[in-house]
Coordinates of C-alpha atoms in Angstrom, one line a residue:
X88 CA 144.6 29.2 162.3
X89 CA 144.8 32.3 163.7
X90 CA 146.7 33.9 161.0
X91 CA 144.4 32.7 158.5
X92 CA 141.4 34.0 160.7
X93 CA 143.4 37.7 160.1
X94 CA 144.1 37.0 156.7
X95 CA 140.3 36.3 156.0
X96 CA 139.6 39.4 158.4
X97 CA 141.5 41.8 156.0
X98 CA 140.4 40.2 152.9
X99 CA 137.0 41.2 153.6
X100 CA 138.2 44.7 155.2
X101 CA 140.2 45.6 151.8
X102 CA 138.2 43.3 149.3
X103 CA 134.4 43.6 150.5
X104 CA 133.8 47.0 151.6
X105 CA 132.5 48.5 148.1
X106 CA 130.9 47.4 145.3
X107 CA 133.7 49.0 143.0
X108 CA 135.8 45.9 143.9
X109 CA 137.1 43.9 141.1
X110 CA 139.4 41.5 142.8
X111 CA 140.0 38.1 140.7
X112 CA 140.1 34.5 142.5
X113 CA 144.1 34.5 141.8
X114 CA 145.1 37.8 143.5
X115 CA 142.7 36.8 146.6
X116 CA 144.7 33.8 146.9
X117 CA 148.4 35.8 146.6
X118 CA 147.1 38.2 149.4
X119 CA 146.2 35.6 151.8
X120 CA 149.5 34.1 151.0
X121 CA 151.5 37.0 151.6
X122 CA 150.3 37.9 154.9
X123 CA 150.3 33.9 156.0
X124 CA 153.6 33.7 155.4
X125 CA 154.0 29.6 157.0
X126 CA 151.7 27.5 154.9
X127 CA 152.1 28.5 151.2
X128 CA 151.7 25.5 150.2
X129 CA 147.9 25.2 150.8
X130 CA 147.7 28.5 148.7
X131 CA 149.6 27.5 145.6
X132 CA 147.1 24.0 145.5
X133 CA 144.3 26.0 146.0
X134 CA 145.2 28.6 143.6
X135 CA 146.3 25.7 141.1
X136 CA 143.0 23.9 141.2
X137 CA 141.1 27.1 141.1
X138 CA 142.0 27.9 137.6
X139 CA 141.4 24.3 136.7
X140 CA 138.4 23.8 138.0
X141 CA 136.4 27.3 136.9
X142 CA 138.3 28.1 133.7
X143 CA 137.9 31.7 132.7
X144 CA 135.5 32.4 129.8
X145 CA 137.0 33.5 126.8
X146 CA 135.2 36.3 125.9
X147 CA 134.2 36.1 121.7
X148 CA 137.0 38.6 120.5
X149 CA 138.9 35.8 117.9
X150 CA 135.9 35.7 116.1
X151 CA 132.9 38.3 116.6
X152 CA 130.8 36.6 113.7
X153 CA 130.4 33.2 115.4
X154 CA 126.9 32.3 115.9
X155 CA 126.0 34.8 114.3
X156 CA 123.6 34.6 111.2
X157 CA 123.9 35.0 107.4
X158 CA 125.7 38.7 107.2
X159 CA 123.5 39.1 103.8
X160 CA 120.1 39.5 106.3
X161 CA 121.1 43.1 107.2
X162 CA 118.3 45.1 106.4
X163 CA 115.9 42.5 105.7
X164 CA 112.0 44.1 106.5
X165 CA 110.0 40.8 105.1
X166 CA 111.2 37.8 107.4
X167 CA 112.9 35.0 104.7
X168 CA 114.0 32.1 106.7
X169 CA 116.2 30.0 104.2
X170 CA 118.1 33.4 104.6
X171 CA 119.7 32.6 108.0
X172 CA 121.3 29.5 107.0
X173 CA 125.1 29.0 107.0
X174 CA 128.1 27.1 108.0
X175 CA 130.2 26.9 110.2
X176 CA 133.8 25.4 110.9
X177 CA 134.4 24.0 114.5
X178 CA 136.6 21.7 116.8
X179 CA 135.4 18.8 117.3
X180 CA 136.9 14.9 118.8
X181 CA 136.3 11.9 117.1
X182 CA 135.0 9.6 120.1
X183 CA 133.9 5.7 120.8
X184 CA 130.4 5.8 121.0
X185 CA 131.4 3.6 124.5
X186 CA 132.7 6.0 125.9
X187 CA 130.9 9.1 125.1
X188 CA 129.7 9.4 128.1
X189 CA 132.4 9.8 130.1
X190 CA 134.0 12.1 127.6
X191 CA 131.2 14.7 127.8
X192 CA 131.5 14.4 131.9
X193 CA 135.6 15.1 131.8
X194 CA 135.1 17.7 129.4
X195 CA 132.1 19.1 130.4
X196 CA 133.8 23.3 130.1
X197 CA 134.8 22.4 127.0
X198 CA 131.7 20.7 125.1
X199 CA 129.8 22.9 123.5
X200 CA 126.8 23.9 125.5
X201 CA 124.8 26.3 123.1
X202 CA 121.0 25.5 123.4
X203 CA 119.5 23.8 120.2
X204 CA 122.9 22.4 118.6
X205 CA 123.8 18.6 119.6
X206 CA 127.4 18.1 121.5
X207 CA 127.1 14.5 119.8
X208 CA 126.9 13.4 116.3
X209 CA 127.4 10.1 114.4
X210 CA 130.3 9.9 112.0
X211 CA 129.1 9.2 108.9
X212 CA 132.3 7.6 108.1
X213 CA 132.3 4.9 110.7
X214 CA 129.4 3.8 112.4
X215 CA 130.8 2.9 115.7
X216 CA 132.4 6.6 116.6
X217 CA 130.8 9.8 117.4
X218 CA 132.0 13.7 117.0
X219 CA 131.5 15.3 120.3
X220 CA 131.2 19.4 118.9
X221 CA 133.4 21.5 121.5
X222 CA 133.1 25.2 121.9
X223 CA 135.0 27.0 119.9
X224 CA 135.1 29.9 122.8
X225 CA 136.8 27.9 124.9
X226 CA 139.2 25.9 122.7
X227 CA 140.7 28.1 120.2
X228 CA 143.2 27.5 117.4
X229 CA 141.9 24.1 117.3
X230 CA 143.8 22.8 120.2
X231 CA 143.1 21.5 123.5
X232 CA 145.0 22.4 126.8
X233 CA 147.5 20.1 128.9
X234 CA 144.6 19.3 131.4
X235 CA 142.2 18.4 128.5
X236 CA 144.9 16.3 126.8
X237 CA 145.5 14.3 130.1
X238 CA 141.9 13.4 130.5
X239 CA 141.8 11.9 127.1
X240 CA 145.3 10.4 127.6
X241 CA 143.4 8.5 130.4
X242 CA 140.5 7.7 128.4
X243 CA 142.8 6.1 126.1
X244 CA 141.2 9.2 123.9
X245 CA 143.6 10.6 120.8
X246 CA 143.9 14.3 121.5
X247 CA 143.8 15.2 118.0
X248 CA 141.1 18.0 117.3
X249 CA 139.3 17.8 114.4
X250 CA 137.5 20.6 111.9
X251 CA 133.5 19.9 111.9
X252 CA 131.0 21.3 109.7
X253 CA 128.3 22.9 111.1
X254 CA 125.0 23.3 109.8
X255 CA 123.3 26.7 111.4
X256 CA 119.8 27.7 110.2
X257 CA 116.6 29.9 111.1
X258 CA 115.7 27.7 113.9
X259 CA 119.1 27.5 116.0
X260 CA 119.6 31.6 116.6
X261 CA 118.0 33.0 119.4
X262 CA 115.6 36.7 118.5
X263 CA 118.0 39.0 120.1
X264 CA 120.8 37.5 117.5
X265 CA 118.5 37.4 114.8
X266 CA 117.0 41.2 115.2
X267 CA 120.7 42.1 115.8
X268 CA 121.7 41.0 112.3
X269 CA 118.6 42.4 110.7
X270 CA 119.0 46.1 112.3
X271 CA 121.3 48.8 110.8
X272 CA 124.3 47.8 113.1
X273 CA 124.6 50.2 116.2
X274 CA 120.4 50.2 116.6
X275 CA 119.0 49.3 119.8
X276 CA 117.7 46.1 119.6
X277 CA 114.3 45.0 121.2
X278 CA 113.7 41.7 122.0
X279 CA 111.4 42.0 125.1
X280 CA 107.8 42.0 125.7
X281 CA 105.2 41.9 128.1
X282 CA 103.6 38.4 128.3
X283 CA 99.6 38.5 128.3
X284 CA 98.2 35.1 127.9
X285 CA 98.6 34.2 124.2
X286 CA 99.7 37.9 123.1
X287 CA 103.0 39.0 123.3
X288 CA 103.3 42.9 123.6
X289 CA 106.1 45.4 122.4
X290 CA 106.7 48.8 122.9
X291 CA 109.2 49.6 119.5
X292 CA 110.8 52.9 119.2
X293 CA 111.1 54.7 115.9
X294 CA 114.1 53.2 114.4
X295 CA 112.1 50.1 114.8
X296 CA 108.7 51.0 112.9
X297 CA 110.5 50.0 109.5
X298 CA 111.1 46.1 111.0
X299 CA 108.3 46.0 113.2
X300 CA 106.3 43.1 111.3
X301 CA 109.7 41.0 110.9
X302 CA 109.9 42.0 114.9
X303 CA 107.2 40.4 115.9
X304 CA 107.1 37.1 113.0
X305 CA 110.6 36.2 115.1
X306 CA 109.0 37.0 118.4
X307 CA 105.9 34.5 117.4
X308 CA 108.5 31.9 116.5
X309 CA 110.9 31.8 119.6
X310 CA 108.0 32.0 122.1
X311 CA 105.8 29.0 122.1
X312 CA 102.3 29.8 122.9
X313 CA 102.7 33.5 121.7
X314 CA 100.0 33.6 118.7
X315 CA 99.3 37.4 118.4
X316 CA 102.1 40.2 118.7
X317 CA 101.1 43.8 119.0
X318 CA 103.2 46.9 119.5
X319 CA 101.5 50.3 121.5
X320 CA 101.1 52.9 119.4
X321 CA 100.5 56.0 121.7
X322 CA 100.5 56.9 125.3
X323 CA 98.2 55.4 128.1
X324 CA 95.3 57.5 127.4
X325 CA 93.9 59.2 131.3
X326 CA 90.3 58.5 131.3
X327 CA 90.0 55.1 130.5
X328 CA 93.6 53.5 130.6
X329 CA 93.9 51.5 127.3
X330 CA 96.0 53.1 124.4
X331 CA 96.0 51.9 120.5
X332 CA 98.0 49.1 119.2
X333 CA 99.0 47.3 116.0
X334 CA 98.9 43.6 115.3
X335 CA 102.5 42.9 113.7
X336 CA 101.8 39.6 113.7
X337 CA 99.7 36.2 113.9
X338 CA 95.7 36.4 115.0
X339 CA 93.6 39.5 115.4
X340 CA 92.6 37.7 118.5
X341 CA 93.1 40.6 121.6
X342 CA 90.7 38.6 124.0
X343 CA 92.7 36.4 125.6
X344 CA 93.1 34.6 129.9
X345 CA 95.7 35.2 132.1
X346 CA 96.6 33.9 135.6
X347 CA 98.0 35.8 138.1
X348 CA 98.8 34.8 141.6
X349 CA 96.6 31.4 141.1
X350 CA 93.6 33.9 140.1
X351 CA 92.1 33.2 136.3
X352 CA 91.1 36.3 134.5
X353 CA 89.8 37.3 131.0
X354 CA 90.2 40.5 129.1
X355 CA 89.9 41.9 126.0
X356 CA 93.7 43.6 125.9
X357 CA 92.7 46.4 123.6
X358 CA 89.8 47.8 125.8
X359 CA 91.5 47.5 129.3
X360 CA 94.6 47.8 131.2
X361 CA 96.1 45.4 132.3
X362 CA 100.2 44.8 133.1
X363 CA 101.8 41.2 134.5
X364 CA 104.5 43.6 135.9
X365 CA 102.2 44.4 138.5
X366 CA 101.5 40.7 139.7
X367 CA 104.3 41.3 142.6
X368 CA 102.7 44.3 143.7
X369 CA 98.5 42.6 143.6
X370 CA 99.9 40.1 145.6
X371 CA 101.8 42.6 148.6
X372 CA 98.6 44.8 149.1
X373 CA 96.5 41.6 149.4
X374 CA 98.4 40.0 151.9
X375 CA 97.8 43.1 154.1
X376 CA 94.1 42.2 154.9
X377 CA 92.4 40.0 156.8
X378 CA 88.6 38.0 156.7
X379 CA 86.5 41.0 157.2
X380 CA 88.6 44.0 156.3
X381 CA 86.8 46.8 153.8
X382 CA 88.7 46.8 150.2
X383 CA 87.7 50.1 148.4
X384 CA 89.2 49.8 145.1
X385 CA 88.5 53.2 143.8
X386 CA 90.2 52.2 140.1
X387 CA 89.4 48.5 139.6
X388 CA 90.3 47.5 136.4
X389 CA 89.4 43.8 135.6
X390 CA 90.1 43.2 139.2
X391 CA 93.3 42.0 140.1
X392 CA 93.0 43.9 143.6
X393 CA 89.4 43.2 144.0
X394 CA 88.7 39.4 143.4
X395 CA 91.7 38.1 145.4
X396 CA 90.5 40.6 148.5
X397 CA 87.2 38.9 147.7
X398 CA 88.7 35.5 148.4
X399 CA 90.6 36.6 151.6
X400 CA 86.4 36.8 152.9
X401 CA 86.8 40.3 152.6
X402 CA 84.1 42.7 151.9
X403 CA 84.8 44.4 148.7
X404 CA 83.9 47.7 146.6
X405 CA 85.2 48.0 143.3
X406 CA 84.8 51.0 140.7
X407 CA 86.2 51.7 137.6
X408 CA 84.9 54.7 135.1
X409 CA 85.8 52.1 131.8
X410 CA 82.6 50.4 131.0
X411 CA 84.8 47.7 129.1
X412 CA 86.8 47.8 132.3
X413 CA 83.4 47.1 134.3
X414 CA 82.3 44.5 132.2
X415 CA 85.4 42.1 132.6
X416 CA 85.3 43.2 136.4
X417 CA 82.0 41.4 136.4
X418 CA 82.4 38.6 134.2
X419 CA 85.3 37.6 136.2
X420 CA 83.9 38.2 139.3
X421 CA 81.8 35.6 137.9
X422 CA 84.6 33.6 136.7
X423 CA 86.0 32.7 140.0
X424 CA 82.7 33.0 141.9
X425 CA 82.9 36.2 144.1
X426 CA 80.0 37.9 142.5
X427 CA 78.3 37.7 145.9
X428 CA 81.0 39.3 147.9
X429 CA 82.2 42.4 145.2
X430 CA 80.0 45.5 145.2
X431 CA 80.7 46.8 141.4
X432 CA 80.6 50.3 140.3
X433 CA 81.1 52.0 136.8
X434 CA 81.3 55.6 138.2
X435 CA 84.3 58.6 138.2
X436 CA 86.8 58.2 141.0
X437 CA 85.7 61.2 142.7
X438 CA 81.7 60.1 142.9
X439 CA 82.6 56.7 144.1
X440 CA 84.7 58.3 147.1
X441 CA 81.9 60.6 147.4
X442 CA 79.0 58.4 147.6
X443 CA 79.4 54.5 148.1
X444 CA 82.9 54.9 150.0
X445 CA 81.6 58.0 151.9
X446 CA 77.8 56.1 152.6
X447 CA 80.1 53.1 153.8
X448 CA 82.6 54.3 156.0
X449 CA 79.6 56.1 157.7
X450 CA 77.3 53.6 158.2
X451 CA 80.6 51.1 159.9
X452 CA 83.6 53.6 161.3
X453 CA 80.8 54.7 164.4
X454 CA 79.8 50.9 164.8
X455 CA 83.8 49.4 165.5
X456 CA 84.2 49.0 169.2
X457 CA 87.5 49.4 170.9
X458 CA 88.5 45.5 170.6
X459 CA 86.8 45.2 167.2
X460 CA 89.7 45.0 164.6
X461 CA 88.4 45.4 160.9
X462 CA 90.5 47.3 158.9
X463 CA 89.6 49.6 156.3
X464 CA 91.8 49.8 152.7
X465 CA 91.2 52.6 150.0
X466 CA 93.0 51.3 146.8
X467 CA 94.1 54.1 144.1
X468 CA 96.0 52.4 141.9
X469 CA 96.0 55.5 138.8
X470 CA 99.9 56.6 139.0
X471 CA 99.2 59.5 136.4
X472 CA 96.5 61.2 138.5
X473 CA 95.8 59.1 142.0
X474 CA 97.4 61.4 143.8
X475 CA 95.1 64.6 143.1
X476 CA 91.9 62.7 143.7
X477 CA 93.8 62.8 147.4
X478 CA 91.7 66.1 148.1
X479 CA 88.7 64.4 148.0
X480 CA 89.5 62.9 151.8
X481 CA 89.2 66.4 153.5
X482 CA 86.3 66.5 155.5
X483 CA 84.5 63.9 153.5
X484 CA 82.9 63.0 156.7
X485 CA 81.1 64.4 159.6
X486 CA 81.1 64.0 163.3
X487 CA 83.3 62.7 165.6
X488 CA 86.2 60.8 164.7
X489 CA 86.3 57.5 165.1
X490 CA 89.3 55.7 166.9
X491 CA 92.6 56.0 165.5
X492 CA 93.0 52.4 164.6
X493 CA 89.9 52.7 162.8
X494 CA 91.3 55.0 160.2
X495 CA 91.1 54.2 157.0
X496 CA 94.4 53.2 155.5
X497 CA 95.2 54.7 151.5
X498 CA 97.5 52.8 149.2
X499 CA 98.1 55.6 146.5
X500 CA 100.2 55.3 143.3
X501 CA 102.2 57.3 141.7
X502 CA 104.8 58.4 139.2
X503 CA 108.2 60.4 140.0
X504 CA 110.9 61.9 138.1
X505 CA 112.3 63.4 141.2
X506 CA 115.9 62.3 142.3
X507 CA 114.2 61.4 146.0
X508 CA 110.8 59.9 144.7
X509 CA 109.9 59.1 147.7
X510 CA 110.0 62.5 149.1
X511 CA 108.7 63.5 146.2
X512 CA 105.3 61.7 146.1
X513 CA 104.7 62.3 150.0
X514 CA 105.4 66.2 149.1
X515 CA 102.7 66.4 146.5
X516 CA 100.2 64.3 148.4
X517 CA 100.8 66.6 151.6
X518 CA 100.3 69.5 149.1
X519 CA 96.7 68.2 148.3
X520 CA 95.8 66.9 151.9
X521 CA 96.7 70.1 153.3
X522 CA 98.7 68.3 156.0
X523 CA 102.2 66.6 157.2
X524 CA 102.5 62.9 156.6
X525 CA 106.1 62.9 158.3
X526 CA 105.9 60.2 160.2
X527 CA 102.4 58.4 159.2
X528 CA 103.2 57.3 155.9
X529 CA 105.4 54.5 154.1
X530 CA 106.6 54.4 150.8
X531 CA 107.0 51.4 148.7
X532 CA 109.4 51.2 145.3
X533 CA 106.9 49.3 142.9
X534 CA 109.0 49.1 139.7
X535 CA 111.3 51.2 137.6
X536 CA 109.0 52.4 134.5
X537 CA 111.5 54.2 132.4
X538 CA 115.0 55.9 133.2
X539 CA 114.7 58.2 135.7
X540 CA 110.8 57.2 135.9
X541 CA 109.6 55.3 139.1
X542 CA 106.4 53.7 139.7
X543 CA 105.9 54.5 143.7
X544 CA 103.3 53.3 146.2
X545 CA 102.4 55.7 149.7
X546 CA 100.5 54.1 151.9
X547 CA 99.2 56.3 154.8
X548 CA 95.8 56.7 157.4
X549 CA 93.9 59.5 156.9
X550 CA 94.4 62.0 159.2
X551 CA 91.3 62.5 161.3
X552 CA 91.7 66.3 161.3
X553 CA 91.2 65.6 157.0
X554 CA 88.8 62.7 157.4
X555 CA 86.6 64.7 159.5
X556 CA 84.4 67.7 159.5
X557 CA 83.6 68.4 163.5
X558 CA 79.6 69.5 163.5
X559 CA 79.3 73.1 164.7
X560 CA 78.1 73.4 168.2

């Protein structure tokens, strides 16, 4: 025991310590067995059953077209279905339908286990046997293995593998297979979307323009509930946050609900922003505040900051400069009845923080005593720009400062190329707030937008040498 304590010791010491590691099952098992030297026995069973029992996946190298649909579709801009069809030869067993079964359960690495194409299927011939379809990855040249041959033996099974037809059509490829036989081989294929209610959308790079309608026909078919496919045709314009799009295919319909974080909201997608990427992200800042807390959400949107705050019983400002923006703000404020409990603006950032934010935090910062504890959130969720409105915090109020816990806390996004984004972001927001943040700030990863492009939250309290503007004596 104690040199199989050691052994396990120095696998991990030589094995574990870096990522780069590469070390297969079988060569763990000879190390251990070198350095245990008196039970080599338990190694060799161990090692035995491990390469029975997780047999290693033969990788599609005898026959690159398998699966794969018609080769005539290359190039194909106008999606033809009855184009995709073919046939394909594959092992099969020919099986009581008794014992079927039990057949499938022994050979359960071997049956074929592609989604959409049945492992069992009746023998036209005779009535009372069954073709179970094996994967023709794993059992090549039409022959089974010794272990595979022994389980049948025992099932009283004839090993013999058979050649089976197989029908293949439209319906059984998946879309990355389908756009990869369509595309000039060597293109980048796209095959993912962002999900938003009934509308599936796609950002397509140029190559892709030519195939975009065929694109998004095959995205509509292998997503149920997807009716409408559009692809982005230009950058996120600044001021109100929407950009243009194409319908590639199904319904012109672009007003559509989503749910997010057991919150209902409606939208009209091509007159506000809106991204399910940022559901994590929602959900993190609201579970920071507590019944009573102030939500300032200087860039609203259609609310996904706003209405769940509004839930949590907290009291809640919301602004956004998009009057399509302000309208679905409203309407589903009024869809999950907070209208009561969100103050709704339609105003630039900088005259919200100037006048209801600033008219605010002076009437309640001077009224919290030293064992009230409401907290006070400024929301600036605007990652191409947030971070210069950041200048409109110095000296936005006068008197005396209020007590430090008091503060108002800022949860600003932003965008960074940098190699250290993190440093990055809290550089340029020092820059504007004309002080350090070393030490009074956080920074949160929110997602990975584009290579070398990260979406970053800093989350700080004002500084109450920034905040405030002492009166002059």
């Amino acid at each position: 025991l104690w040199r199989l304590g050691y052994c396990a010791r120095l696998l991990k010491t030589n094995h574990f310590r870096t990522a780069a590691s590469n070390t297969s099952f079988p060569a763990v098992w000879m190390l251990l067995a070198q350095h245990s030297g008196t039970i080599p026995g338990l190694f060799v069973v161990v090692k035995k059953n491990t390469l029975f029992t997780m047999p290693q996946t033969v990788e599609d190298k005898t026959n690159p077209e398998l699966y794969l649909p018609h080769p005539g579709v290359r190039g194909m801009t106008q999606l033809n279905r009855e184009a995709f069809k073919r046939t394909l030869v594959v092992p099969a067993l020919k099986v009581k339908k008794e014992i079927v079964h039990r057949v499938l359960k022994s050979l359960k690495q071997s049956v074929l286990q592609r989604p959409g194409l049945k492992r069992v299927v009746e023998d036209p011939e005779d009535e009372d046997s069954r073709f179970v379809i094996l994967d023709p990855h794993k059992v090549l040249e039409f022959s089974l293995g010794e272990s595979e041959q022994q389980v049948l033996k025992e099932l009283s099974v004839p090993p013999e593998v058979c050649k089976y037809h197989l029908e293949l059509s439209y319906e059984n490829f998946k879309s990355e297979e389908i756009l990869r036989a369509v595309l000039p081989e060597g293109q980048e294929v796209t095959s993912g979307f962002s999900r938003v209610g009934h509308i599936a959308h796609l950002n397509l790079r140029d190559h892709q323009l030519p195939y975009r309608h065929l694109i998004g026909q095959v995205i509509m078919d292998k997503n149920p509930g997807v009716t409408c496919v559009v692809n982005k045709t230009n950058i996120i314009d600044s001021t109100y946050r929407n950009f243009e799009m194409e319908v590639l295919a199904g319904e012109n319909n672009l007003v559509t609900k989503v749910k997010e974080n057991n919150i209902s909201y409606e939208l009209d997608f091509s007159k506000v922003y809106w991204n399910p990427r940022l559901s994590t992200e929602h959900g993190r800042i609201v579970g920071l505040l507590r019944a009573g807390d102030f939500l300032f959400d200087v860039f609203a949107g259609i609310g996904p900051f706003a209405i769940p705050a509004a839930k949590r019983q907290c009291r809640v400002f919301a602004n956004d400069l998009n009057p399509a923006s302000y309208s679905w703000l409203l309407h589903n404020c009024q869809l999950n009845k907070v209208h009561t409990k969100v103050k709704a603006f339609n105003m630039d950032g900088r005259a919200f923080l100037r006048g209801p934010v600033r008219e605010e935090l002076s009437r309640e910062l001077p009224l919290l005593g030293e064992e009230q504890k409401t907290a006070f959130h400024i929301v600036m969720n605007l990652p191409a720009l947030a971070v210069e409105f950041l200048d409109v915090f110095r000296h936005l109020l006068v008197g005396e400062p209020c007590s430090p816990a008091g503060l108002p806390t800022v949860h600003c996004y932003g965008f960074s190329k940098h190699s250290d984004p993190a440093r990055d972001i809290q550089g340029r927001a020092e820059a504007v707030l004309g002080t350090s943040l070393a030490g009074r700030c956080s920074t949160f990863l929110v997602r990975n937008v584009a290579p070398n492009k990260e979406m970053l939250c800093l989350s700080f309290q004002i500084p109450a040498d920034v905040l405030y503007k002492r009166p002059c004596p």
